[in-house]
mmCIF file of C-alpha atoms and ligand atoms in Angstrom:
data_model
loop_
_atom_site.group_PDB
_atom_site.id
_atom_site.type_symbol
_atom_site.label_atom_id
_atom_site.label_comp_id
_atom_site.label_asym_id
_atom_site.label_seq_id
_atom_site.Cartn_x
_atom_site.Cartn_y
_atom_site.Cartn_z
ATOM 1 C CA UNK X 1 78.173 88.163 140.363
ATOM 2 C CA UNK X 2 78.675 84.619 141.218
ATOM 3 C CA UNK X 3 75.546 82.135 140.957
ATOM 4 C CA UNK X 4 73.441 81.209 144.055
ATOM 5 C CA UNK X 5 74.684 78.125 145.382
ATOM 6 C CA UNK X 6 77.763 77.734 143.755
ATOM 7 C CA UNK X 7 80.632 79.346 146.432
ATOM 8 C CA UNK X 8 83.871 76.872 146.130
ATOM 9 C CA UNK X 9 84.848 75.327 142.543
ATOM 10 C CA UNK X 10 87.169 72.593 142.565
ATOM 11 C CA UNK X 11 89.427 72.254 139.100
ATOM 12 C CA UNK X 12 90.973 69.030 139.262
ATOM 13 C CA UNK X 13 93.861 68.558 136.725
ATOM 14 C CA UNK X 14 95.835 72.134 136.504
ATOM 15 C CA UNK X 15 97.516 71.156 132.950
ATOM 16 C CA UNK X 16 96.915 73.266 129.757
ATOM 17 C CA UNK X 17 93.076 74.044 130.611
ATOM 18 C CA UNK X 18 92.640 73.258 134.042
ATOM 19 C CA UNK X 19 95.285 76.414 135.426
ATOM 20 C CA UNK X 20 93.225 78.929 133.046
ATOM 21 C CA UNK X 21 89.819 77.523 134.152
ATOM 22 C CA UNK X 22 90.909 77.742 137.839
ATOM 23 C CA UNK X 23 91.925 81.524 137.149
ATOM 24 C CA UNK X 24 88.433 82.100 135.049
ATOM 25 C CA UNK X 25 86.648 80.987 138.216
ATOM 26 C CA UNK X 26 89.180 82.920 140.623
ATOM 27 C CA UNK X 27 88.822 86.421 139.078
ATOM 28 C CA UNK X 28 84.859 85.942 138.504
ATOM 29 C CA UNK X 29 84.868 85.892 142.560
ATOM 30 C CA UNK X 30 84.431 82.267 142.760
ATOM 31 C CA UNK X 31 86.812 80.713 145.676
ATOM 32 C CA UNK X 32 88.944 78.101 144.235
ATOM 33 C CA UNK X 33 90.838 74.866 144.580
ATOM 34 C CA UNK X 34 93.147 73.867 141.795
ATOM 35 C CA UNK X 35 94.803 69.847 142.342
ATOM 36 C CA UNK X 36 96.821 68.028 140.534
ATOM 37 C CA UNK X 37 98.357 64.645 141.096
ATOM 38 C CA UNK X 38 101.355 65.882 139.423
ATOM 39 C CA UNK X 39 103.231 68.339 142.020
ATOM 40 C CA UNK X 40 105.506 69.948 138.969
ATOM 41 C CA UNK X 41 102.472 70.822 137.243
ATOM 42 C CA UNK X 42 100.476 72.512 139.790
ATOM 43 C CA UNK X 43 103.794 74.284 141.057
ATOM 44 C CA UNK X 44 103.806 75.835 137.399
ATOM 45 C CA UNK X 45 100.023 76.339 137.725
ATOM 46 C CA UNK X 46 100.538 78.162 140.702
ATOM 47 C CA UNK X 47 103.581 80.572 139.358
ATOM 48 C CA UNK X 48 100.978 81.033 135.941
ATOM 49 C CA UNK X 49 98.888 82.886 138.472
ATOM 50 C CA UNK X 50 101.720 84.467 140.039
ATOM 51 C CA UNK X 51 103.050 85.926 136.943
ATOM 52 C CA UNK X 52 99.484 86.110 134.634
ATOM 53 C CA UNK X 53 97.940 88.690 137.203
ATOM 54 C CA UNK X 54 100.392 91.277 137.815
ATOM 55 C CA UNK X 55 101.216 91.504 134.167
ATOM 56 C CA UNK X 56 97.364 91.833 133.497
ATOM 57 C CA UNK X 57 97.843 94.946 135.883
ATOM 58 C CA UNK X 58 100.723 96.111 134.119
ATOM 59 C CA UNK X 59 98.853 95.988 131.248
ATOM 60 C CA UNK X 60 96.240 97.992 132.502
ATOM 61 C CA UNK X 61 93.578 95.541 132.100
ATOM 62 C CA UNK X 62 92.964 94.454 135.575
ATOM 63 C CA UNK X 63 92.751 96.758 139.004
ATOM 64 C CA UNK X 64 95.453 95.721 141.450
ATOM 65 C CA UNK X 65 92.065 94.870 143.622
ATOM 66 C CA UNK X 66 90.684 92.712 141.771
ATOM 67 C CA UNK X 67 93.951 90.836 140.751
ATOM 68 C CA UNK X 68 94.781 90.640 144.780
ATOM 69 C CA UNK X 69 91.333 89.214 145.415
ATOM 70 C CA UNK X 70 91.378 86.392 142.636
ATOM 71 C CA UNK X 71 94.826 85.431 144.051
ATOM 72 C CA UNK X 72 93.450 85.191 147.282
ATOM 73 C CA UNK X 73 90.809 83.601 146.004
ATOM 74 C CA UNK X 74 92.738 80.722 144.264
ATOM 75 C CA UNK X 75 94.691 78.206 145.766
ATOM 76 C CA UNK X 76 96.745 74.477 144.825
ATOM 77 C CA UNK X 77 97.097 71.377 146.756
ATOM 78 C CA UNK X 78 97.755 68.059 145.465
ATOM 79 C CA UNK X 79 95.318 66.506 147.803
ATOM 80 C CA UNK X 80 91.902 66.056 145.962
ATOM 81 C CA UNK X 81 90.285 65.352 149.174
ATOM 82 C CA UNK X 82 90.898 68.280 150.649
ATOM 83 C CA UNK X 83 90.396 70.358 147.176
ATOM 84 C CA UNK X 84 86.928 68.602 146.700
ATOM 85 C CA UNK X 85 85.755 67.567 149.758
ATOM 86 C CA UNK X 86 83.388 70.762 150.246
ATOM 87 C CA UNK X 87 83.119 72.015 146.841
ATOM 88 C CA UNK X 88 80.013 72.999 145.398
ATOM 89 C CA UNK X 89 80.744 71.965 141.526
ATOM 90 C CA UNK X 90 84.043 70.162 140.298
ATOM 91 C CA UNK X 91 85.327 70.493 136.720
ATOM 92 C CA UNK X 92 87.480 67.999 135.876
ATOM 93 C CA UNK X 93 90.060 69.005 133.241
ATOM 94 C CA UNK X 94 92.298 66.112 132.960
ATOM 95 C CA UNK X 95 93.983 63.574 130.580
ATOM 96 C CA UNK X 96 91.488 62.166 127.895
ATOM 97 C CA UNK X 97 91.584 58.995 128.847
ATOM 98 C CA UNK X 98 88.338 57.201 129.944
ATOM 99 C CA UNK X 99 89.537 54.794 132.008
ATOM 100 C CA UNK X 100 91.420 57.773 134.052
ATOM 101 C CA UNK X 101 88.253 59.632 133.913
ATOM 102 C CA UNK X 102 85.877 57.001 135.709
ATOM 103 C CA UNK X 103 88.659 56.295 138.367
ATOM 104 C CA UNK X 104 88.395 60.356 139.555
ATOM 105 C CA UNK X 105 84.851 60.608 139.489
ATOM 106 C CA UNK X 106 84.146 57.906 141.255
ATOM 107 C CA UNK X 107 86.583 59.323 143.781
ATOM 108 C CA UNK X 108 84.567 62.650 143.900
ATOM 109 C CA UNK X 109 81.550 60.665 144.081
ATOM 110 C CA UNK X 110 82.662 59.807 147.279
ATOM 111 C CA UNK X 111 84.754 62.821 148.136
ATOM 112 C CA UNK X 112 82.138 65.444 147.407
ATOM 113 C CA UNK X 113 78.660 66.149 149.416
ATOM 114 C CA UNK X 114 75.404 65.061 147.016
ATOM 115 C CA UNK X 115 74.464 68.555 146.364
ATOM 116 C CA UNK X 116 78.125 68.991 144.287
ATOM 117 C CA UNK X 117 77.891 68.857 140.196
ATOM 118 C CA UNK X 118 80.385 67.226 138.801
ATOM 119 C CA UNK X 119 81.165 68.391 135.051
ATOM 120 C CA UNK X 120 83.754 67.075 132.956
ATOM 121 C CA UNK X 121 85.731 69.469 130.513
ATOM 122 C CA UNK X 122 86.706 66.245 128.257
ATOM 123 C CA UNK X 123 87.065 67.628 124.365
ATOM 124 C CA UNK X 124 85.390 64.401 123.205
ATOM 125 C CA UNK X 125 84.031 62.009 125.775
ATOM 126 C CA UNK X 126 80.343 62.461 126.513
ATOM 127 C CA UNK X 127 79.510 62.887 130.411
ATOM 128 C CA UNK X 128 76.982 59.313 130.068
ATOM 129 C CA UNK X 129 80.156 57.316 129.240
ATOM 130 C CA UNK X 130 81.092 58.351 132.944
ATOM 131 C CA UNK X 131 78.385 59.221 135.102
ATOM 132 C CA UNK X 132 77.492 55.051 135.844
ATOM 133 C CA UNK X 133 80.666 55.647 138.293
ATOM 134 C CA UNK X 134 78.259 57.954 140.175
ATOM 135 C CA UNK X 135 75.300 57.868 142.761
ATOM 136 C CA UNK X 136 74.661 61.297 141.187
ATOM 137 C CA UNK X 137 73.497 60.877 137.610
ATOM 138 C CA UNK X 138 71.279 64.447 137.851
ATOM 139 C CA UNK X 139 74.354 66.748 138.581
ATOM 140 C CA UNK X 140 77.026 65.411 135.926
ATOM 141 C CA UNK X 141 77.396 67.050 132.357
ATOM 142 C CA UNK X 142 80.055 68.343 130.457
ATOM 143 C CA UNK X 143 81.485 71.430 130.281
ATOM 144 C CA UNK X 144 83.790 72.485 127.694
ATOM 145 C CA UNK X 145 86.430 75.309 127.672
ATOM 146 C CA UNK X 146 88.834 75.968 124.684
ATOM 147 C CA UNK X 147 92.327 77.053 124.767
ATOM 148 C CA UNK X 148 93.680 79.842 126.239
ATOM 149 C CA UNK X 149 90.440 79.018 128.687
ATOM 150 C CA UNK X 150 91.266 83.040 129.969
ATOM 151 C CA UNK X 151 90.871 84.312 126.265
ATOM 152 C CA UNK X 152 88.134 82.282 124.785
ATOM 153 C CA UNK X 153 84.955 82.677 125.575
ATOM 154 C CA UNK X 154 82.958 79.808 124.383
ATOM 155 C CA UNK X 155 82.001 77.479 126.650
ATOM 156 C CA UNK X 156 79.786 73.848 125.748
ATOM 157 C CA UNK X 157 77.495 72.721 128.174
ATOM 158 C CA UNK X 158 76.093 69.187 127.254
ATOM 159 C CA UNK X 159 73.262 67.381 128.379
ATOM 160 C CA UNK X 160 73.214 63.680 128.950
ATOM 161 C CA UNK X 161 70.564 62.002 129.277
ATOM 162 C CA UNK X 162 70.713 61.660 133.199
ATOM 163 C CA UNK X 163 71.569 65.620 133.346
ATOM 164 C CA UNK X 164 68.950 67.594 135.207
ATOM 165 C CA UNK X 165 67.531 70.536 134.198
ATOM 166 C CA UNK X 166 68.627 72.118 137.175
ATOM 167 C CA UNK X 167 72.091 71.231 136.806
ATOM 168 C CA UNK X 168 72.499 72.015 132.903
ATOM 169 C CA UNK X 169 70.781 75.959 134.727
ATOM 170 C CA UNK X 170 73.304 76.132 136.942
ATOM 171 C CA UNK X 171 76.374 75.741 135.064
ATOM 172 C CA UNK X 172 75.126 77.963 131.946
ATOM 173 C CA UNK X 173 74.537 80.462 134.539
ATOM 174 C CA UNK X 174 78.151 79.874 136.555
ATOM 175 C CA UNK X 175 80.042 80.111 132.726
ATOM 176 C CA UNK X 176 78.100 83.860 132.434
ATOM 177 C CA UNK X 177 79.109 85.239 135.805
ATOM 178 C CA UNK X 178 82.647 83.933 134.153
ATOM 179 C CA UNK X 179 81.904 86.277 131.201
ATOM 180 C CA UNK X 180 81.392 83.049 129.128
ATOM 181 C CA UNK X 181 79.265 82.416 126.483
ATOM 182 C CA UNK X 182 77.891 79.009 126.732
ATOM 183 C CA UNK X 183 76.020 77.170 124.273
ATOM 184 C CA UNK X 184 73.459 74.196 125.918
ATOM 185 C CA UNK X 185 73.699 71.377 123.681
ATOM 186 C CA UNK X 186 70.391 69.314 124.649
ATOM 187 C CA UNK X 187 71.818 65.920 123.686
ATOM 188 C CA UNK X 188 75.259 63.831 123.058
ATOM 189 C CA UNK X 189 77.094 64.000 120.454
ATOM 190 C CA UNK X 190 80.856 63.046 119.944
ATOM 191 C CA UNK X 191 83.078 66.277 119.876
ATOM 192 C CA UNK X 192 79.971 68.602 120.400
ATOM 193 C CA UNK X 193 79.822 71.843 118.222
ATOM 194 C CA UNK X 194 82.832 73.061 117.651
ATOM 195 C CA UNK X 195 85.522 69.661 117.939
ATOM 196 C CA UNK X 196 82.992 68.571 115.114
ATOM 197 C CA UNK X 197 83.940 71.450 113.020
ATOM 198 C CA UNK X 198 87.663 72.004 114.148
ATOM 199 C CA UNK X 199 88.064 68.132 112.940
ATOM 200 C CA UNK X 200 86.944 68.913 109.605
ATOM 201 C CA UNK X 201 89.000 72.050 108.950
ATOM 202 C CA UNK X 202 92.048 69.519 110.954
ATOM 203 C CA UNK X 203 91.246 66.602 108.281
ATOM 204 C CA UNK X 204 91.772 68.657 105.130
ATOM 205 C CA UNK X 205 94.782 70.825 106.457
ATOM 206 C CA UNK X 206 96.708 67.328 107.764
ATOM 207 C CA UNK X 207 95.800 65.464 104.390
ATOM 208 C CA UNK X 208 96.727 68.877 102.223
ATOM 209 C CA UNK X 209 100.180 68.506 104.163
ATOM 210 C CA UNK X 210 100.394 64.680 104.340
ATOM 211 C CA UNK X 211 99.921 64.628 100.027
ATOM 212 C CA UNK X 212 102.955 66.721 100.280
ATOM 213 C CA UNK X 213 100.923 69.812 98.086
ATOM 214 C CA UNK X 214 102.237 72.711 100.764
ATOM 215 C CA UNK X 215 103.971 72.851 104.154
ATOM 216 C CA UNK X 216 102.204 73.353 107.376
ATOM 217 C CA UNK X 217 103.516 77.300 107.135
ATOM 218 C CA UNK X 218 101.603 77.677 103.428
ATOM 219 C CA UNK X 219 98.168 76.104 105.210
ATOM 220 C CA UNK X 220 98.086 78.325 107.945
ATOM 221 C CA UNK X 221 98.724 81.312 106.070
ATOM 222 C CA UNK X 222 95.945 80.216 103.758
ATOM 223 C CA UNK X 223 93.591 79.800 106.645
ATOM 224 C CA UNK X 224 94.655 82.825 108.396
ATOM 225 C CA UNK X 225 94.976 85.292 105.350
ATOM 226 C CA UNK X 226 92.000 83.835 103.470
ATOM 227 C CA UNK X 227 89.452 82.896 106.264
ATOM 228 C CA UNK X 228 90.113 85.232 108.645
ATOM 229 C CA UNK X 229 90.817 82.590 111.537
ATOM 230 C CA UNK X 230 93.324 83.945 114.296
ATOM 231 C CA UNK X 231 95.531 81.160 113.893
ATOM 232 C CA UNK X 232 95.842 78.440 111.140
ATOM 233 C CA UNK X 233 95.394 74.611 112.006
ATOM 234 C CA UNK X 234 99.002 73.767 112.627
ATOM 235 C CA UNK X 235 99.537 76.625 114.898
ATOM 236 C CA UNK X 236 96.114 75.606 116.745
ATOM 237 C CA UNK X 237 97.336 72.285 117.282
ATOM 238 C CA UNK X 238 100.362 72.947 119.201
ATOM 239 C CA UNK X 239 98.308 75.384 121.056
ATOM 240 C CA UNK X 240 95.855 72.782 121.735
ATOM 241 C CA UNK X 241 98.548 69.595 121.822
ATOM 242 C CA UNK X 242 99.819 67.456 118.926
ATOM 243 C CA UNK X 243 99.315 64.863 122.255
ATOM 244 C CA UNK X 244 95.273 65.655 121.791
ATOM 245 C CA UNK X 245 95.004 65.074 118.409
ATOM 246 C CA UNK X 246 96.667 62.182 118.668
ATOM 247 C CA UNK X 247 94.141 60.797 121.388
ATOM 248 C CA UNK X 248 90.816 62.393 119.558
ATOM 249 C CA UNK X 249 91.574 60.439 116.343
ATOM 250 C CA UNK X 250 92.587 57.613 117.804
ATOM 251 C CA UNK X 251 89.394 57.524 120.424
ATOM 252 C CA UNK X 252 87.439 58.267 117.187
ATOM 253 C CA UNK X 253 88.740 55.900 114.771
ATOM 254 C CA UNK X 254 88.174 52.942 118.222
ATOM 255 C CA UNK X 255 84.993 53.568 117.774
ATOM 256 C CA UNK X 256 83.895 54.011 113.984
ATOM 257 C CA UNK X 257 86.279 51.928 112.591
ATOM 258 C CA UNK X 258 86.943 54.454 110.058
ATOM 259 C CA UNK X 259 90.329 54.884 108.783
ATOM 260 C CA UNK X 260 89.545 58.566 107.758
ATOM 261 C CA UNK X 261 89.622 59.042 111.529
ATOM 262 C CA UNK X 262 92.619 57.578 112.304
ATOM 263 C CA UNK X 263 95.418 60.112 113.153
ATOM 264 C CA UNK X 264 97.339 61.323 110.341
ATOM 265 C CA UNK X 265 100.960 60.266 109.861
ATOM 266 C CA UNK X 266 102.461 63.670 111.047
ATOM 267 C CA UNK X 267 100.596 63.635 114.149
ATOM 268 C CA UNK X 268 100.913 59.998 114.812
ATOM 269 C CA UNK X 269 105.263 61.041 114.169
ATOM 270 C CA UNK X 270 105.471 64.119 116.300
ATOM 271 C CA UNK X 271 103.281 62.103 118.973
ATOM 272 C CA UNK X 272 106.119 59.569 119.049
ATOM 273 C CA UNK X 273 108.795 61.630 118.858
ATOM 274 C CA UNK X 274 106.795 63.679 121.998
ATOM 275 C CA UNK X 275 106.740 66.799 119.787
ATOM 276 C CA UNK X 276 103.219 67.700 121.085
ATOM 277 C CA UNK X 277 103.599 71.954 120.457
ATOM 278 C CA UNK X 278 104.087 74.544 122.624
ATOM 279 C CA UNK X 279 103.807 72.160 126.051
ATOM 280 C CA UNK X 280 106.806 70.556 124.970
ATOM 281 C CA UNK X 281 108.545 73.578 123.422
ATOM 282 C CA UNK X 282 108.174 72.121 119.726
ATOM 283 C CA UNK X 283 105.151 70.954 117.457
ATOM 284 C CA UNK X 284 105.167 71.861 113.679
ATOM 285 C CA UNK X 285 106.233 75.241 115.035
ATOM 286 C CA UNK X 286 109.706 75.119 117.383
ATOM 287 C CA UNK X 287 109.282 77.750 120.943
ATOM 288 C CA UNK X 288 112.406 76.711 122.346
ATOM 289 C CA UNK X 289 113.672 79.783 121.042
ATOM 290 C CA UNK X 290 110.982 82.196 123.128
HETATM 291 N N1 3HC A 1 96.994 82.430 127.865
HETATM 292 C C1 3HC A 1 96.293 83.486 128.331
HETATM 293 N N2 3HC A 1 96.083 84.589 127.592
HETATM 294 C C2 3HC A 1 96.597 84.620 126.348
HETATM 295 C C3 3HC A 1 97.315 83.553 125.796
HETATM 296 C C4 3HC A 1 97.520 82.409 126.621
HETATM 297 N N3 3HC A 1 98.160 81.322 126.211
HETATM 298 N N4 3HC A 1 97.680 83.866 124.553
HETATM 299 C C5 3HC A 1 97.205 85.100 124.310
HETATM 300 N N5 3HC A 1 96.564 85.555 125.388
HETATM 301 C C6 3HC A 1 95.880 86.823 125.527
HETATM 302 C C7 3HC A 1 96.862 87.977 125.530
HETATM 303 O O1 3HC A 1 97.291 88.274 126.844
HETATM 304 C C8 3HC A 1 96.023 89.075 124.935
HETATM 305 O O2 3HC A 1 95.172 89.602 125.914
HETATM 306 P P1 3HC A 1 94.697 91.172 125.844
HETATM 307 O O3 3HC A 1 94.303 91.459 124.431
HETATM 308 O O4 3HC A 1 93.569 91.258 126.796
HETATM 309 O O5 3HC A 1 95.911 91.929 126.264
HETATM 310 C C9 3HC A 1 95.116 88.361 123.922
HETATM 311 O O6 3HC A 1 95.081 86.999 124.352
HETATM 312 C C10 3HC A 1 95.661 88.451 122.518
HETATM 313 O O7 3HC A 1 96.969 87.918 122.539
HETATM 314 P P2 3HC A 1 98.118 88.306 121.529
HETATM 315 O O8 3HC A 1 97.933 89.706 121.060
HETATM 316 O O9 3HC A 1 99.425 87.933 122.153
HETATM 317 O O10 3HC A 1 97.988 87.260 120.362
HETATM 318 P P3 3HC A 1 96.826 87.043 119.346
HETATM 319 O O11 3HC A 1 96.053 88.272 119.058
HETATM 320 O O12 3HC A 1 97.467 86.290 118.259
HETATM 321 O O13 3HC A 1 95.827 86.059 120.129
HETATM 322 C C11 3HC A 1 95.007 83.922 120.621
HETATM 323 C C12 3HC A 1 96.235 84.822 120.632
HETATM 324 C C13 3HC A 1 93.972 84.454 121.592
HETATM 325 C C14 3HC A 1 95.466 82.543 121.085
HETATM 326 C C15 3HC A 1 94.423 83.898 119.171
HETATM 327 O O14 3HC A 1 95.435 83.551 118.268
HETATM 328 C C16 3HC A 1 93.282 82.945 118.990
HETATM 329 O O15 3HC A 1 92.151 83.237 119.299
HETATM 330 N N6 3HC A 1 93.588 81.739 118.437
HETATM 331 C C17 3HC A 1 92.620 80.719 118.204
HETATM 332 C C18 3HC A 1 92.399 79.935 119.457
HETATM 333 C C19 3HC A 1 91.374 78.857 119.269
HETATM 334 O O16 3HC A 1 90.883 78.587 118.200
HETATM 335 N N7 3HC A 1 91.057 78.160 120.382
HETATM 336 C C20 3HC A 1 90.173 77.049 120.373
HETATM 337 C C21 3HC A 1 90.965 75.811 120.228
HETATM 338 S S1 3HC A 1 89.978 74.354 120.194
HETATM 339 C C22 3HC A 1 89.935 73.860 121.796
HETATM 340 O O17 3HC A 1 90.474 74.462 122.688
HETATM 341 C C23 3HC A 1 89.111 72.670 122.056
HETATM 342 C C24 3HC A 1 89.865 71.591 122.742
HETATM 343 O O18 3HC A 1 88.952 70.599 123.097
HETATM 344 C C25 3HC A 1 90.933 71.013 121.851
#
């Protein structure tokens, strides 16, 4: 059941998280506007959703119904105007850089009616760093998805100070009728819950390998085979983007000034040498060969 309120969701940025957040929202019954400034990337968005539900029906995990009514529901322009302009809350999944941040939501600000919550799905960046851009400090917060946003279902929903109560309500209660589980984190802090941890686990794996004491292959099994993750660190990263990491520790280390934060020398290479994982068809691992 969708939430009260909350009829048309507007995902702007249809890259790694934003095309599986759009979906989420589509097949919960929400109606849907995916945008992207980038016409390549919302025309691969768009065949994602073209390809993803059928073979979720040939899978038998999805009714032909419901998979034709979340692709009716779901739909791509480039024109955020037109995606926003009557939506009822706007997630904003795109590139982690602040400065690009403040320029879109000031955009919505202006695009969107008042009642519209505007939530940012930023990995790092706290909502307060952006909401000044706004006449509508109540109704932004963050909202967190993790990769593949279809499979995982942890969502963080973080308070700012200027976050009402009403608004942090409304958005735990749109990730459940997504079949979420969101966790309400009642004040700021940089990388929220689980970034906090997955940076730790990151930091030891990328020094491990950096010290030259085992290959990227050898960590991952360990993590996998010993810990019981799904997927070791390595793997995760080009899952997630070597690009990410590369921004995370670099937005980090700007603002600590600690060198343990800085990105690692492999990242910082395969950043260079635009080897950010499965995006670009090679990371540690290589997928060119899929
Ligand atoms: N997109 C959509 N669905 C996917 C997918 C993808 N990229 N990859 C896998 N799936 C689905 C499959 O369709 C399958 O669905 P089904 O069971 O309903 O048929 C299910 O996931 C399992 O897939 P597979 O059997 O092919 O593969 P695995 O069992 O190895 O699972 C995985 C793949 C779900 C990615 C699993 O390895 C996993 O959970 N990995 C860890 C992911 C993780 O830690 N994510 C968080 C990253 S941190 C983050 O996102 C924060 C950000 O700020 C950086």
């Amino acid at each position: 059941m969708t939430v009260a309120g909350i009829n048309k969701i507007c995902v702007v940025g249809a890259g790694n998280m934003g095309h599986q957040i759009a979906l989420s929202a589509a097949l919960a019954g929400y109606k849907v506007v995916c945008t992207d400034i980038s016409p390549e990337i919302l025309a691969k968005a768009e065949q994602f959703a073209d390809t993803y539900l059928p073979e979720r029906v040939a899978k038998g995990k999805l009714s032909e119904e419901a998979a034709k009514a979340a692709r009716a529901n779901i739909s791509f322009t480039s024109d955020l105007k037109e995606a926003a302009g009557d939506a009822d809350l706007v997630i904003e999944a795109i590139l982690e850089k602040l400065e690009l941040k403040r320029k879109v939501f000031a955009q919505l600000d202006e695009i969107c009616p008042p009642h519209t919550i505007l939530a940012t799905n930023s990995s790092f960046i706290v909502s307060s760093k952006i909401v000044d851009v706004t006449n509508r400090p109540g109704k932004v917060c963050n909202m967190h998805f993790f990769n593949p946003a279809l499979v995982m279902k942890l969502v963080e929903v973080v308070k700012g100070p200027h976050t009402s109560e009403e608004t942090a309500g409304t958005v735990m209660e749109v990730c459940k009728s997504m079949g979420k589980i969101p966790v309400l984190l009642q004040k700021e802090i940089y990388g929220f819950l689980v970034n906090r941890i997955l940076a730790a686990i990151n930091q030891e794996a990328l020094y491990l390998y950096d010290m030259g004491i085992a290959s990227y292959e050898d960590i991952d099994n360990a993590v996998v085979y010993a810990l019981g993750h799904p997927m070791g660190p390595f793997r995760l990263m080009d899952l997630t983007g070597i690009d990410l990491s590369y921004y995370i520790g670099m937005e980090r280390y700007q603002e600590t000034g600690d060198p343990t934060h800085k990105p690692s020398p492999i990242v910082v290479e395969k950043f260079v040498k635009k080897e950010w994982g499965r995006k670009t068809g090679k990371g540690f691992y290589d997928y060119s060969k899929k």
